[in-house]
PDB file of C-alpha atoms in Angstrom:
ATOM      1  CA  MET A   1      16.949   3.540   3.978  1.00 48.00           C
ATOM      2  CA  LYS A   2      16.159   6.838   2.242  1.00 43.00           C
ATOM      3  CA  LYS A   3      13.939   5.155  -0.325  1.00 46.00           C
ATOM      4  CA  PHE A   4      11.835   3.647   2.421  1.00 46.00           C
ATOM      5  CA  TYR A   5      11.031   6.987   4.017  1.00 41.00           C
ATOM      6  CA  VAL A   6      10.334   8.730   0.719  1.00 41.00           C
ATOM      7  CA  LEU A   7       7.507   6.227   0.264  1.00 47.00           C
ATOM      8  CA  PHE A   8       5.729   7.185   3.446  1.00 43.00           C
ATOM      9  CA  LEU A   9       6.394  10.885   3.099  1.00 41.00           C
ATOM     10  CA  VAL A  10       4.316  10.742  -0.079  1.00 42.00           C
ATOM     11  CA  ILE A  11       1.302   8.864   1.271  1.00 44.00           C
ATOM     12  CA  VAL A  12       1.149  10.430   4.695  1.00 40.00           C
ATOM     13  CA  SER A  13      -1.436  12.973   3.493  1.00 39.00           C
ATOM     14  CA  LEU A  14      -3.926  10.547   2.370  1.00 40.00           C
ATOM     15  CA  LEU A  15       3.490   0.611  18.116  1.00 31.00           C
ATOM     16  CA  SER A  16       3.758  -0.416  20.789  1.00 32.00           C
ATOM     17  CA  LEU A  17       4.845  -3.933  19.749  1.00 31.00           C
ATOM     18  CA  SER A  18       4.668  -5.348  23.239  1.00 32.00           C
ATOM     19  CA  GLN A  19       1.768  -5.838  25.606  1.00 32.00           C
ATOM     20  CA  PHE A  20       2.340  -6.673  29.228  1.00 28.00           C
ATOM     21  CA  SER A  21      -0.124  -8.500  31.426  1.00 32.00           C
ATOM     22  CA  CYS A  22      -1.624  -6.620  34.359  1.00 34.00           C
ATOM     23  CA  ASN A  23      -0.971  -9.741  36.424  1.00 37.00           C
ATOM     24  CA  SER A  24       2.773  -9.636  35.856  1.00 36.00           C
ATOM     25  CA  PRO A  25       4.492  -9.896  39.288  1.00 40.00           C
ATOM     26  CA  THR A  26       7.439  -7.780  38.144  1.00 42.00           C
ATOM     27  CA  ALA A  27       7.818  -4.688  36.050  1.00 45.00           C
ATOM     28  CA  PRO A  28       8.836  -5.307  32.441  1.00 42.00           C
ATOM     29  CA  LYS A  29      12.531  -5.051  31.745  1.00 46.00           C
ATOM     30  CA  GLN A  30      13.667  -1.972  29.894  1.00 50.00           C
ATOM     31  CA  ASN A  31      15.100  -2.626  26.467  1.00 50.00           C
ATOM     32  CA  THR A  32      18.825  -1.942  26.676  1.00 54.00           C
ATOM     33  CA  LEU A  33      19.674  -3.170  23.192  1.00 57.00           C
ATOM     34  CA  PRO A  34      21.209  -0.599  20.850  1.00 62.00           C
ATOM     35  CA  ASP A  35      19.091   0.986  18.141  1.00 69.00           C
ATOM     36  CA  THR A  36      19.396  -1.059  14.978  1.00 69.00           C
ATOM     37  CA  THR A  37      18.306   1.673  12.580  1.00 72.00           C
ATOM     38  CA  SER A  38      18.712   5.426  12.765  1.00 73.00           C
ATOM     39  CA  SER A  39      15.886   7.629  14.039  1.00 72.00           C
ATOM     40  CA  ASN A  40      17.663  10.808  12.978  1.00 78.00           C
ATOM     41  CA  PHE A  41      15.269  11.990  10.281  1.00 77.00           C
ATOM     42  CA  THR A  42      15.335  15.152   8.236  1.00 81.00           C
ATOM     43  CA  TRP A  43      11.863  15.783   6.851  1.00 81.00           C
ATOM     44  CA  THR A  44      11.190  17.608   3.612  1.00 83.00           C
ATOM     45  CA  VAL A  45       7.599  18.335   2.644  1.00 85.00           C
ATOM     46  CA  ASP A  46       6.900  18.537  -1.084  1.00 88.00           C
ATOM     47  CA  THR A  47       3.609  19.806  -2.482  1.00 89.00           C
ATOM     48  CA  ILE A  48       2.738  18.003  -5.711  1.00 94.00           C
ATOM     49  CA  GLY A  49       0.020  19.678  -7.739  1.00 95.00           C
ATOM     50  CA  ALA A  50      -2.395  22.485  -6.918  1.00 95.00           C
ATOM     51  CA  GLN A  51      -5.614  22.436  -4.893  1.00 94.00           C
ATOM     52  CA  GLY A  52      -7.734  19.360  -5.585  1.00 94.00           C
ATOM     53  CA  SER A  53      -4.751  17.082  -6.230  1.00 96.00           C
ATOM     54  CA  VAL A  54      -4.665  13.725  -4.467  1.00 95.00           C
ATOM     55  CA  LEU A  55      -2.237  10.779  -4.328  1.00 95.00           C
ATOM     56  CA  TYR A  56      -3.322   7.159  -3.887  1.00 95.00           C
ATOM     57  CA  ASP A  57      -0.197   5.018  -4.096  1.00 96.00           C
ATOM     58  CA  VAL A  58       3.575   5.122  -4.536  1.00 96.00           C
ATOM     59  CA  ALA A  59       6.321   2.799  -5.749  1.00 97.00           C
ATOM     60  CA  VAL A  60       9.931   3.369  -4.703  1.00 95.00           C
ATOM     61  CA  ILE A  61      12.600   1.877  -6.957  1.00 96.00           C
ATOM     62  CA  ASN A  62      15.709   3.484  -5.480  1.00 95.00           C
ATOM     63  CA  ASP A  63      16.892   6.727  -3.874  1.00 93.00           C
ATOM     64  CA  THR A  64      16.665   8.583  -7.179  1.00 96.00           C
ATOM     65  CA  LEU A  65      13.551   7.067  -8.725  1.00 98.00           C
ATOM     66  CA  ALA A  66      10.016   6.779  -7.372  1.00 97.00           C
ATOM     67  CA  TYR A  67       6.514   7.108  -8.793  1.00 98.00           C
ATOM     68  CA  ALA A  68       3.386   8.429  -7.100  1.00 97.00           C
ATOM     69  CA  VAL A  69      -0.042   8.111  -8.746  1.00 98.00           C
ATOM     70  CA  GLY A  70      -3.383   9.832  -8.380  1.00 97.00           C
ATOM     71  CA  GLU A  71      -5.060  12.960  -9.743  1.00 97.00           C
ATOM     72  CA  LEU A  72      -2.805  16.006 -10.056  1.00 97.00           C
ATOM     73  CA  PHE A  73      -3.654  19.470 -11.311  1.00 97.00           C
ATOM     74  CA  PRO A  74      -1.107  22.146 -12.323  1.00 96.00           C
ATOM     75  CA  ARG A  75      -1.459  25.852 -11.578  1.00 95.00           C
ATOM     76  CA  ASP A  76      -2.686  28.210 -14.254  1.00 94.00           C
ATOM     77  CA  SER A  77      -1.166  31.588 -15.085  1.00 93.00           C
ATOM     78  CA  THR A  78      -2.899  33.169 -12.082  1.00 93.00           C
ATOM     79  CA  GLY A  79      -1.593  30.540  -9.657  1.00 92.00           C
ATOM     80  CA  LYS A  80      -4.950  28.795  -9.253  1.00 94.00           C
ATOM     81  CA  SER A  81      -5.600  25.105  -9.810  1.00 96.00           C
ATOM     82  CA  ASP A  82      -6.219  24.274 -13.464  1.00 95.00           C
ATOM     83  CA  GLN A  83      -8.908  21.583 -13.205  1.00 93.00           C
ATOM     84  CA  THR A  84      -8.996  21.166 -16.984  1.00 93.00           C
ATOM     85  CA  ASP A  85      -5.461  19.773 -17.215  1.00 94.00           C
ATOM     86  CA  LEU A  86      -5.169  16.435 -15.408  1.00 95.00           C
ATOM     87  CA  TYR A  87      -1.891  14.652 -14.667  1.00 97.00           C
ATOM     88  CA  ASN A  88      -2.072  11.175 -13.161  1.00 97.00           C
ATOM     89  CA  ALA A  89       1.438  10.525 -11.843  1.00 98.00           C
ATOM     90  CA  ALA A  90       4.588  12.166 -10.526  1.00 98.00           C
ATOM     91  CA  ARG A  91       8.208  11.029 -10.844  1.00 97.00           C
ATOM     92  CA  TRP A  92      10.902  11.535  -8.179  1.00 97.00           C
ATOM     93  CA  ASN A  93      14.487  11.964  -9.421  1.00 96.00           C
ATOM     94  CA  GLY A  94      16.224  12.188  -6.070  1.00 94.00           C
ATOM     95  CA  LYS A  95      15.796  15.952  -5.790  1.00 93.00           C
ATOM     96  CA  ASN A  96      12.287  16.902  -6.850  1.00 94.00           C
ATOM     97  CA  TRP A  97       8.962  15.661  -8.181  1.00 97.00           C
ATOM     98  CA  THR A  98       7.798  16.157 -11.758  1.00 97.00           C
ATOM     99  CA  MET A  99       4.162  15.640 -12.734  1.00 97.00           C
ATOM    100  CA  ILE A 100       3.690  13.327 -15.726  1.00 97.00           C
ATOM    101  CA  LYS A 101       0.888  11.840 -17.783  1.00 96.00           C
ATOM    102  CA  VAL A 102       0.728   8.062 -18.083  1.00 96.00           C
ATOM    103  CA  PRO A 103      -1.407   7.139 -21.118  1.00 92.00           C
ATOM    104  CA  TYR A 104      -4.453   5.057 -20.343  1.00 82.00           C
ATOM    105  CA  TYR A 105      -5.881   3.233 -23.352  1.00 74.00           C
ATOM    106  CA  PHE A 106      -9.653   3.138 -23.144  1.00 69.00           C
ATOM    107  CA  TYR A 107     -11.957   1.754 -25.854  1.00 69.00           C
ATOM    108  CA  GLY A 108      -9.359   2.319 -28.533  1.00 71.00           C
ATOM    109  CA  GLY A 109      -8.560   5.854 -27.470  1.00 77.00           C
ATOM    110  CA  VAL A 110      -5.936   7.399 -25.221  1.00 83.00           C
ATOM    111  CA  ASP A 111      -6.939   8.984 -21.935  1.00 82.00           C
ATOM    112  CA  TYR A 112      -5.006  10.338 -18.974  1.00 87.00           C
ATOM    113  CA  GLY A 113      -7.512   9.616 -16.230  1.00 89.00           C
ATOM    114  CA  ARG A 114      -6.616   9.047 -12.600  1.00 93.00           C
ATOM    115  CA  LEU A 115      -4.365   6.189 -11.566  1.00 96.00           C
ATOM    116  CA  THR A 116      -5.025   4.454  -8.243  1.00 97.00           C
ATOM    117  CA  SER A 117      -2.126   2.019  -7.832  1.00 98.00           C
ATOM    118  CA  VAL A 118       1.468   1.430  -8.895  1.00 98.00           C
ATOM    119  CA  PHE A 119       4.004  -1.358  -8.364  1.00 98.00           C
ATOM    120  CA  ALA A 120       7.558  -1.618  -9.664  1.00 98.00           C
ATOM    121  CA  PHE A 121      10.023  -4.461 -10.120  1.00 97.00           C
ATOM    122  CA  GLY A 122      12.633  -2.089 -11.513  1.00 97.00           C
ATOM    123  CA  PRO A 123      13.060   1.180 -13.458  1.00 97.00           C
ATOM    124  CA  ASN A 124      12.011  -0.509 -16.704  1.00 97.00           C
ATOM    125  CA  ASP A 125       9.288  -2.730 -15.284  1.00 98.00           C
ATOM    126  CA  ILE A 126       6.498  -0.673 -13.727  1.00 98.00           C
ATOM    127  CA  TRP A 127       2.805  -1.503 -13.457  1.00 97.00           C
ATOM    128  CA  PHE A 128       0.102   1.164 -13.145  1.00 97.00           C
ATOM    129  CA  GLY A 129      -3.483   0.342 -12.215  1.00 95.00           C
ATOM    130  CA  THR A 130      -6.896   1.976 -12.310  1.00 92.00           C
ATOM    131  CA  GLY A 131      -9.628  -0.016 -14.096  1.00 88.00           C
ATOM    132  CA  ASN A 132      -7.147  -1.845 -16.319  1.00 88.00           C
ATOM    133  CA  MET A 133      -3.343  -2.025 -16.206  1.00 92.00           C
ATOM    134  CA  GLU A 134      -0.616  -0.071 -17.968  1.00 94.00           C
ATOM    135  CA  HIS A 135       2.886  -1.546 -18.106  1.00 95.00           C
ATOM    136  CA  TRP A 136       6.030   0.528 -18.645  1.00 96.00           C
ATOM    137  CA  ASN A 137       8.730  -1.698 -20.184  1.00 95.00           C
ATOM    138  CA  GLY A 138      11.487   0.915 -20.391  1.00 94.00           C
ATOM    139  CA  SER A 139      10.612   2.212 -23.824  1.00 95.00           C
ATOM    140  CA  LYS A 140       6.824   2.450 -24.032  1.00 94.00           C
ATOM    141  CA  TYR A 141       3.544   1.968 -22.189  1.00 93.00           C
ATOM    142  CA  ILE A 142       1.633  -1.204 -22.987  1.00 91.00           C
ATOM    143  CA  SER A 143      -2.058  -1.564 -22.171  1.00 89.00           C
ATOM    144  CA  VAL A 144      -2.858  -4.821 -20.344  1.00 89.00           C
ATOM    145  CA  GLU A 145      -6.549  -5.689 -20.528  1.00 85.00           C
ATOM    146  CA  THR A 146      -8.131  -7.162 -17.366  1.00 88.00           C
ATOM    147  CA  THR A 147     -11.778  -7.080 -18.473  1.00 79.00           C
ATOM    148  CA  GLY A 148     -13.494 -10.373 -17.677  1.00 87.00           C
ATOM    149  CA  SER A 149     -11.182 -11.154 -14.787  1.00 93.00           C
ATOM    150  CA  PHE A 150     -11.404  -7.885 -12.858  1.00 93.00           C
ATOM    151  CA  SER A 151     -14.177  -5.289 -12.760  1.00 90.00           C
ATOM    152  CA  GLY A 152     -13.772  -2.189 -10.657  1.00 91.00           C
ATOM    153  CA  THR A 153     -10.916  -0.064  -9.369  1.00 95.00           C
ATOM    154  CA  ILE A 154      -7.488  -1.551  -8.672  1.00 97.00           C
ATOM    155  CA  ASN A 155      -6.499  -0.423  -5.172  1.00 97.00           C
ATOM    156  CA  LYS A 156      -3.198  -2.281  -4.830  1.00 98.00           C
ATOM    157  CA  ILE A 157      -0.766  -4.385  -6.857  1.00 98.00           C
ATOM    158  CA  TRP A 158       1.721  -6.943  -5.576  1.00 98.00           C
ATOM    159  CA  GLY A 159       3.796  -9.693  -7.146  1.00 97.00           C
ATOM    160  CA  THR A 160       7.147 -11.413  -7.461  1.00 97.00           C
ATOM    161  CA  SER A 161       7.551 -11.061 -11.232  1.00 96.00           C
ATOM    162  CA  ASP A 162       5.708 -10.104 -14.411  1.00 94.00           C
ATOM    163  CA  ASN A 163       4.394 -13.674 -14.508  1.00 94.00           C
ATOM    164  CA  ASN A 164       3.166 -13.717 -10.926  1.00 96.00           C
ATOM    165  CA  LEU A 165       1.170 -10.572 -10.289  1.00 97.00           C
ATOM    166  CA  TYR A 166      -1.914  -9.910  -8.151  1.00 98.00           C
ATOM    167  CA  ILE A 167      -4.333  -6.995  -8.266  1.00 98.00           C
ATOM    168  CA  VAL A 168      -6.954  -6.293  -5.582  1.00 98.00           C
ATOM    169  CA  GLY A 169      -9.708  -3.718  -5.416  1.00 97.00           C
ATOM    170  CA  THR A 170     -13.351  -2.786  -5.194  1.00 96.00           C
ATOM    171  CA  SER A 171     -16.339  -5.142  -4.949  1.00 95.00           C
ATOM    172  CA  GLY A 172     -14.266  -8.038  -3.599  1.00 96.00           C
ATOM    173  CA  ASN A 173     -12.180  -8.249  -6.756  1.00 97.00           C
ATOM    174  CA  ILE A 174      -8.867 -10.102  -6.928  1.00 98.00           C
ATOM    175  CA  ALA A 175      -7.153 -11.265 -10.107  1.00 97.00           C
ATOM    176  CA  HIS A 176      -3.904 -13.165 -10.700  1.00 97.00           C
ATOM    177  CA  TYR A 177      -1.643 -12.792 -13.726  1.00 93.00           C
ATOM    178  CA  TYR A 178       0.611 -15.681 -14.727  1.00 90.00           C
ATOM    179  CA  GLY A 179       0.733 -15.194 -18.495  1.00 85.00           C
ATOM    180  CA  SER A 180      -2.994 -14.466 -18.587  1.00 89.00           C
ATOM    181  CA  TRP A 181      -5.424 -12.973 -16.106  1.00 93.00           C
ATOM    182  CA  GLN A 182      -7.522 -15.236 -13.898  1.00 95.00           C
ATOM    183  CA  LYS A 183     -10.351 -14.002 -11.687  1.00 96.00           C
ATOM    184  CA  ILE A 184     -10.168 -15.272  -8.092  1.00 97.00           C
ATOM    185  CA  LYS A 185     -13.385 -15.957  -6.215  1.00 95.00           C
ATOM    186  CA  THR A 186     -13.255 -14.312  -2.781  1.00 95.00           C
ATOM    187  CA  GLY A 187     -16.766 -14.761  -1.409  1.00 91.00           C
ATOM    188  CA  THR A 188     -17.136 -11.068  -0.534  1.00 93.00           C
ATOM    189  CA  THR A 189     -18.103  -7.792  -2.160  1.00 94.00           C
ATOM    190  CA  LEU A 190     -16.120  -5.748   0.361  1.00 94.00           C
ATOM    191  CA  PRO A 191     -13.345  -3.670  -1.218  1.00 96.00           C
ATOM    192  CA  PHE A 192      -9.875  -5.157  -0.885  1.00 97.00           C
ATOM    193  CA  GLN A 193      -7.616  -2.422   0.448  1.00 97.00           C
ATOM    194  CA  ASP A 194      -4.139  -3.956   0.431  1.00 98.00           C
ATOM    195  CA  ILE A 195      -2.055  -7.035  -0.385  1.00 98.00           C
ATOM    196  CA  TRP A 196       1.379  -8.208   0.683  1.00 98.00           C
ATOM    197  CA  GLY A 197       3.490 -11.320   0.280  1.00 98.00           C
ATOM    198  CA  ASP A 198       6.552 -12.791   1.979  1.00 97.00           C
ATOM    199  CA  GLY A 199       8.108 -16.219   2.400  1.00 96.00           C
ATOM    200  CA  GLY A 200       5.655 -17.915   0.065  1.00 95.00           C
ATOM    201  CA  GLN A 201       2.634 -16.430   1.848  1.00 97.00           C
ATOM    202  CA  VAL A 202       0.345 -13.882   0.189  1.00 98.00           C
ATOM    203  CA  LEU A 203      -2.380 -12.136   2.198  1.00 98.00           C
ATOM    204  CA  ALA A 204      -5.000  -9.558   1.218  1.00 98.00           C
ATOM    205  CA  VAL A 205      -7.321  -7.581   3.476  1.00 97.00           C
ATOM    206  CA  ALA A 206     -10.815  -6.288   2.680  1.00 96.00           C
ATOM    207  CA  SER A 207     -12.814  -3.788   4.706  1.00 94.00           C
ATOM    208  CA  ASP A 208     -15.394  -1.080   4.208  1.00 90.00           C
ATOM    209  CA  LYS A 209     -14.918   2.489   5.374  1.00 80.00           C
ATOM    210  CA  PHE A 210     -16.214   1.956   8.900  1.00 78.00           C
ATOM    211  CA  GLY A 211     -15.602  -1.771   9.352  1.00 76.00           C
ATOM    212  CA  LEU A 212     -19.283  -2.389  10.077  1.00 76.00           C
ATOM    213  CA  GLY A 213     -19.780  -4.444   6.931  1.00 80.00           C
ATOM    214  CA  GLY A 214     -17.239  -6.979   8.108  1.00 84.00           C
ATOM    215  CA  LYS A 215     -13.581  -7.653   7.469  1.00 89.00           C
ATOM    216  CA  TYR A 216     -11.994 -10.272   5.266  1.00 91.00           C
ATOM    217  CA  LEU A 217      -8.457 -11.566   5.453  1.00 94.00           C
ATOM    218  CA  VAL A 218      -7.688 -14.027   2.684  1.00 96.00           C
ATOM    219  CA  SER A 219      -4.691 -16.195   1.961  1.00 97.00           C
ATOM    220  CA  LEU A 220      -3.855 -16.463  -1.744  1.00 97.00           C
ATOM    221  CA  ASN A 221      -2.287 -19.521  -3.312  1.00 96.00           C
ATOM    222  CA  GLY A 222      -2.132 -19.332  -7.080  1.00 93.00           C
ATOM    223  CA  ASN A 223      -5.714 -18.735  -8.190  1.00 94.00           C
ATOM    224  CA  THR A 224      -7.350 -19.753  -4.910  1.00 96.00           C
ATOM    225  CA  ALA A 225      -8.374 -17.498  -2.026  1.00 96.00           C
ATOM    226  CA  THR A 226      -8.904 -19.019   1.416  1.00 95.00           C
ATOM    227  CA  VAL A 227     -10.698 -16.927   4.027  1.00 93.00           C
ATOM    228  CA  MET A 228      -8.778 -16.784   7.296  1.00 92.00           C
ATOM    229  CA  ASN A 229     -10.909 -17.453  10.369  1.00 78.00           C
ATOM    230  CA  ASP A 230      -9.605 -14.463  12.291  1.00 83.00           C
ATOM    231  CA  SER A 231     -11.069 -12.661  15.308  1.00 85.00           C
ATOM    232  CA  ILE A 232     -10.689  -9.048  14.195  1.00 85.00           C
ATOM    233  CA  PRO A 233     -12.308  -6.581  16.637  1.00 80.00           C
ATOM    234  CA  THR A 234     -15.788  -5.362  15.706  1.00 76.00           C
ATOM    235  CA  ALA A 235     -16.195  -1.971  13.997  1.00 75.00           C
ATOM    236  CA  VAL A 236     -12.499  -1.747  13.117  1.00 84.00           C
ATOM    237  CA  SER A 237     -11.881  -0.499   9.600  1.00 91.00           C
ATOM    238  CA  LEU A 238      -8.703  -1.788   7.933  1.00 94.00           C
ATOM    239  CA  SER A 239      -6.535  -0.216   5.229  1.00 95.00           C
ATOM    240  CA  GLY A 240      -3.161  -1.970   5.232  1.00 97.00           C
ATOM    241  CA  ILE A 241      -1.274  -5.196   5.826  1.00 98.00           C
ATOM    242  CA  TRP A 242       2.407  -6.051   6.125  1.00 98.00           C
ATOM    243  CA  PHE A 243       4.236  -9.049   7.576  1.00 98.00           C
ATOM    244  CA  LYS A 244       7.320 -11.200   7.795  1.00 97.00           C
ATOM    245  CA  ALA A 245       6.202 -14.768   7.227  1.00 97.00           C
ATOM    246  CA  ASN A 246       6.070 -16.955  10.345  1.00 95.00           C
ATOM    247  CA  GLN A 247       7.409 -14.120  12.493  1.00 96.00           C
ATOM    248  CA  LYS A 248       4.961 -11.233  12.842  1.00 96.00           C
ATOM    249  CA  TYR A 249       1.823  -9.974  11.084  1.00 96.00           C
ATOM    250  CA  PHE A 250       0.386  -6.438  11.148  1.00 96.00           C
ATOM    251  CA  LEU A 251      -2.979  -4.965  10.182  1.00 95.00           C
ATOM    252  CA  VAL A 252      -3.561  -1.204  10.315  1.00 95.00           C
ATOM    253  CA  GLY A 253      -6.498   1.120   9.920  1.00 93.00           C
ATOM    254  CA  ASP A 254      -8.521   2.127  12.940  1.00 90.00           C
ATOM    255  CA  GLY A 255      -5.621   1.078  15.162  1.00 88.00           C
ATOM    256  CA  VAL A 256      -2.779  -1.435  14.947  1.00 92.00           C
ATOM    257  CA  LEU A 257      -3.358  -5.186  15.217  1.00 92.00           C
ATOM    258  CA  ILE A 258      -0.522  -7.689  15.658  1.00 93.00           C
ATOM    259  CA  LYS A 259      -0.079 -11.444  15.866  1.00 93.00           C
ATOM    260  CA  GLU A 260       2.914 -13.746  15.612  1.00 93.00           C
ATOM    261  CA  SER A 261       1.430 -16.838  14.007  1.00 92.00           C
ATOM    262  CA  LEU A 262      -0.745 -17.094  10.924  1.00 90.00           C
ATOM    263  CA  SER A 263      -2.537 -20.037  12.524  1.00 89.00           C
ATOM    264  CA  SER A 264      -3.580 -17.943  15.516  1.00 89.00           C
ATOM    265  CA  ARG A 265      -7.092 -16.459  15.342  1.00 87.00           C
ATOM    266  CA  VAL A 266      -6.441 -13.717  17.873  1.00 89.00           C
ATOM    267  CA  TRP A 267      -5.053 -10.294  16.978  1.00 91.00           C
ATOM    268  CA  LYS A 268      -3.559  -8.117  19.718  1.00 89.00           C
ATOM    269  CA  TYR A 269      -5.061  -4.653  19.479  1.00 85.00           C
ATOM    270  CA  ASP A 270      -3.193  -1.537  20.541  1.00 79.00           C
ATOM    271  CA  TYR A 271      -6.040  -0.026  22.549  1.00 70.00           C
ATOM    272  CA  ASN A 272      -3.773   2.626  24.081  1.00 66.00           C
ATOM    273  CA  ARG A 273      -2.744   3.930  20.654  1.00 71.00           C
ATOM    274  CA  SER A 274       0.845   4.174  21.804  1.00 71.00           C
ATOM    275  CA  ALA A 275       1.631   4.473  18.106  1.00 74.00           C
ATOM    276  CA  ALA A 276      -0.445   5.536  15.120  1.00 81.00           C
ATOM    277  CA  SER A 277      -2.440   8.155  17.018  1.00 83.00           C
ATOM    278  CA  TYR A 278      -4.880   8.646  14.157  1.00 88.00           C
ATOM    279  CA  TYR A 279      -6.309   6.473  11.412  1.00 92.00           C
ATOM    280  CA  SER A 280      -3.536   4.545   9.632  1.00 93.00           C
ATOM    281  CA  PHE A 281      -3.609   4.283   5.863  1.00 94.00           C
ATOM    282  CA  ALA A 282      -0.519   2.168   5.202  1.00 95.00           C
ATOM    283  CA  ILE A 283       2.228   0.050   6.743  1.00 96.00           C
ATOM    284  CA  ARG A 284       5.441  -1.116   5.120  1.00 96.00           C
ATOM    285  CA  GLY A 285       8.851  -2.306   6.255  1.00 94.00           C
ATOM    286  CA  ASP A 286      11.990  -4.045   5.102  1.00 90.00           C
ATOM    287  CA  GLY A 287      12.523  -5.934   8.349  1.00 93.00           C
ATOM    288  CA  LEU A 288      11.028  -6.287  11.819  1.00 93.00           C
ATOM    289  CA  ASN A 289      13.473  -3.624  13.012  1.00 90.00           C
ATOM    290  CA  ASN A 290      12.465  -1.102  10.352  1.00 91.00           C
ATOM    291  CA  ILE A 291       8.713  -0.499  10.065  1.00 93.00           C
ATOM    292  CA  VAL A 292       6.777   2.655   9.236  1.00 93.00           C
ATOM    293  CA  ILE A 293       3.057   3.370   9.627  1.00 94.00           C
ATOM    294  CA  ALA A 294       1.600   6.404   7.840  1.00 93.00           C
ATOM    295  CA  GLY A 295      -1.700   7.907   8.922  1.00 91.00           C
ATOM    296  CA  GLY A 296      -3.938  10.918   9.030  1.00 90.00           C
ATOM    297  CA  PHE A 297      -3.004  14.456  10.082  1.00 89.00           C
ATOM    298  CA  GLY A 298       0.656  13.891   9.151  1.00 85.00           C
ATOM    299  CA  ASP A 299       1.064  11.118  11.729  1.00 89.00           C
ATOM    300  CA  VAL A 300       4.035   8.799  11.135  1.00 90.00           C
ATOM    301  CA  SER A 301       5.101   5.992  13.479  1.00 89.00           C
ATOM    302  CA  PHE A 302       8.517   4.377  13.115  1.00 89.00           C
ATOM    303  CA  TYR A 303       9.680   1.189  14.863  1.00 87.00           C
ATOM    304  CA  ASN A 304      13.404   0.444  14.945  1.00 84.00           C
TER     305      ASN A 304
END
């Protein structure tokens, strides 16, 4: 699962899965099952760019190919950050990162401004987002205009194919691409932070920085967003979502929230912070026995 851990090593700069009742007459049984995935990690810290550089998102294609996007500055001849020369992405080749410039077509011209999101279906099918979309098809970058269906910054991208693609972002914006872009009404101006889909279900979460403006969890079906009537704790800011459909659902941000049924309104909150000791920016997994949460101050939580 090397590719899985590369992903969270990149974004880390930016669980207790069980709760036991205090009224339980007997102590909980200790888990005697064997570990299903290895916890024997070897960490390598890579510094991409000079002072002032920041990464917003990453897409992992395989062990020898990954892309991270953001704002990256090289070092000048004196070793200081060159703020006049902006790169907006970095490519991983299995050994090291190389800063690159993804062209961003803006009002007929070419720019290399910051990129805020990236999603890949394969090495020759990569989508980059900021205000509009750029698509790498294996030979060239193609500008994909979203004006009229999406206004703001694209925070996350998710989809199942080039003809079924969602983008979420600032000011309550969600758009769906299925041959053409369609704006989805969400009923909120809160920024959508993340989106994930599995088993025919697609969910997106919106939250402001401190959670005081409210939280929105919406279920997406084609071009329709349905607000989930969920009891999310007050003043909890959210940044990420991941789930296995009809098995377990996770929200992360100012803590970890878990529930097992989409129809349930109640989220179990990890008040003891037995995992994710600090604010959590992202959660991803490839199974319920292989989940990683990345947070502030280099904090990484792994569930196997």
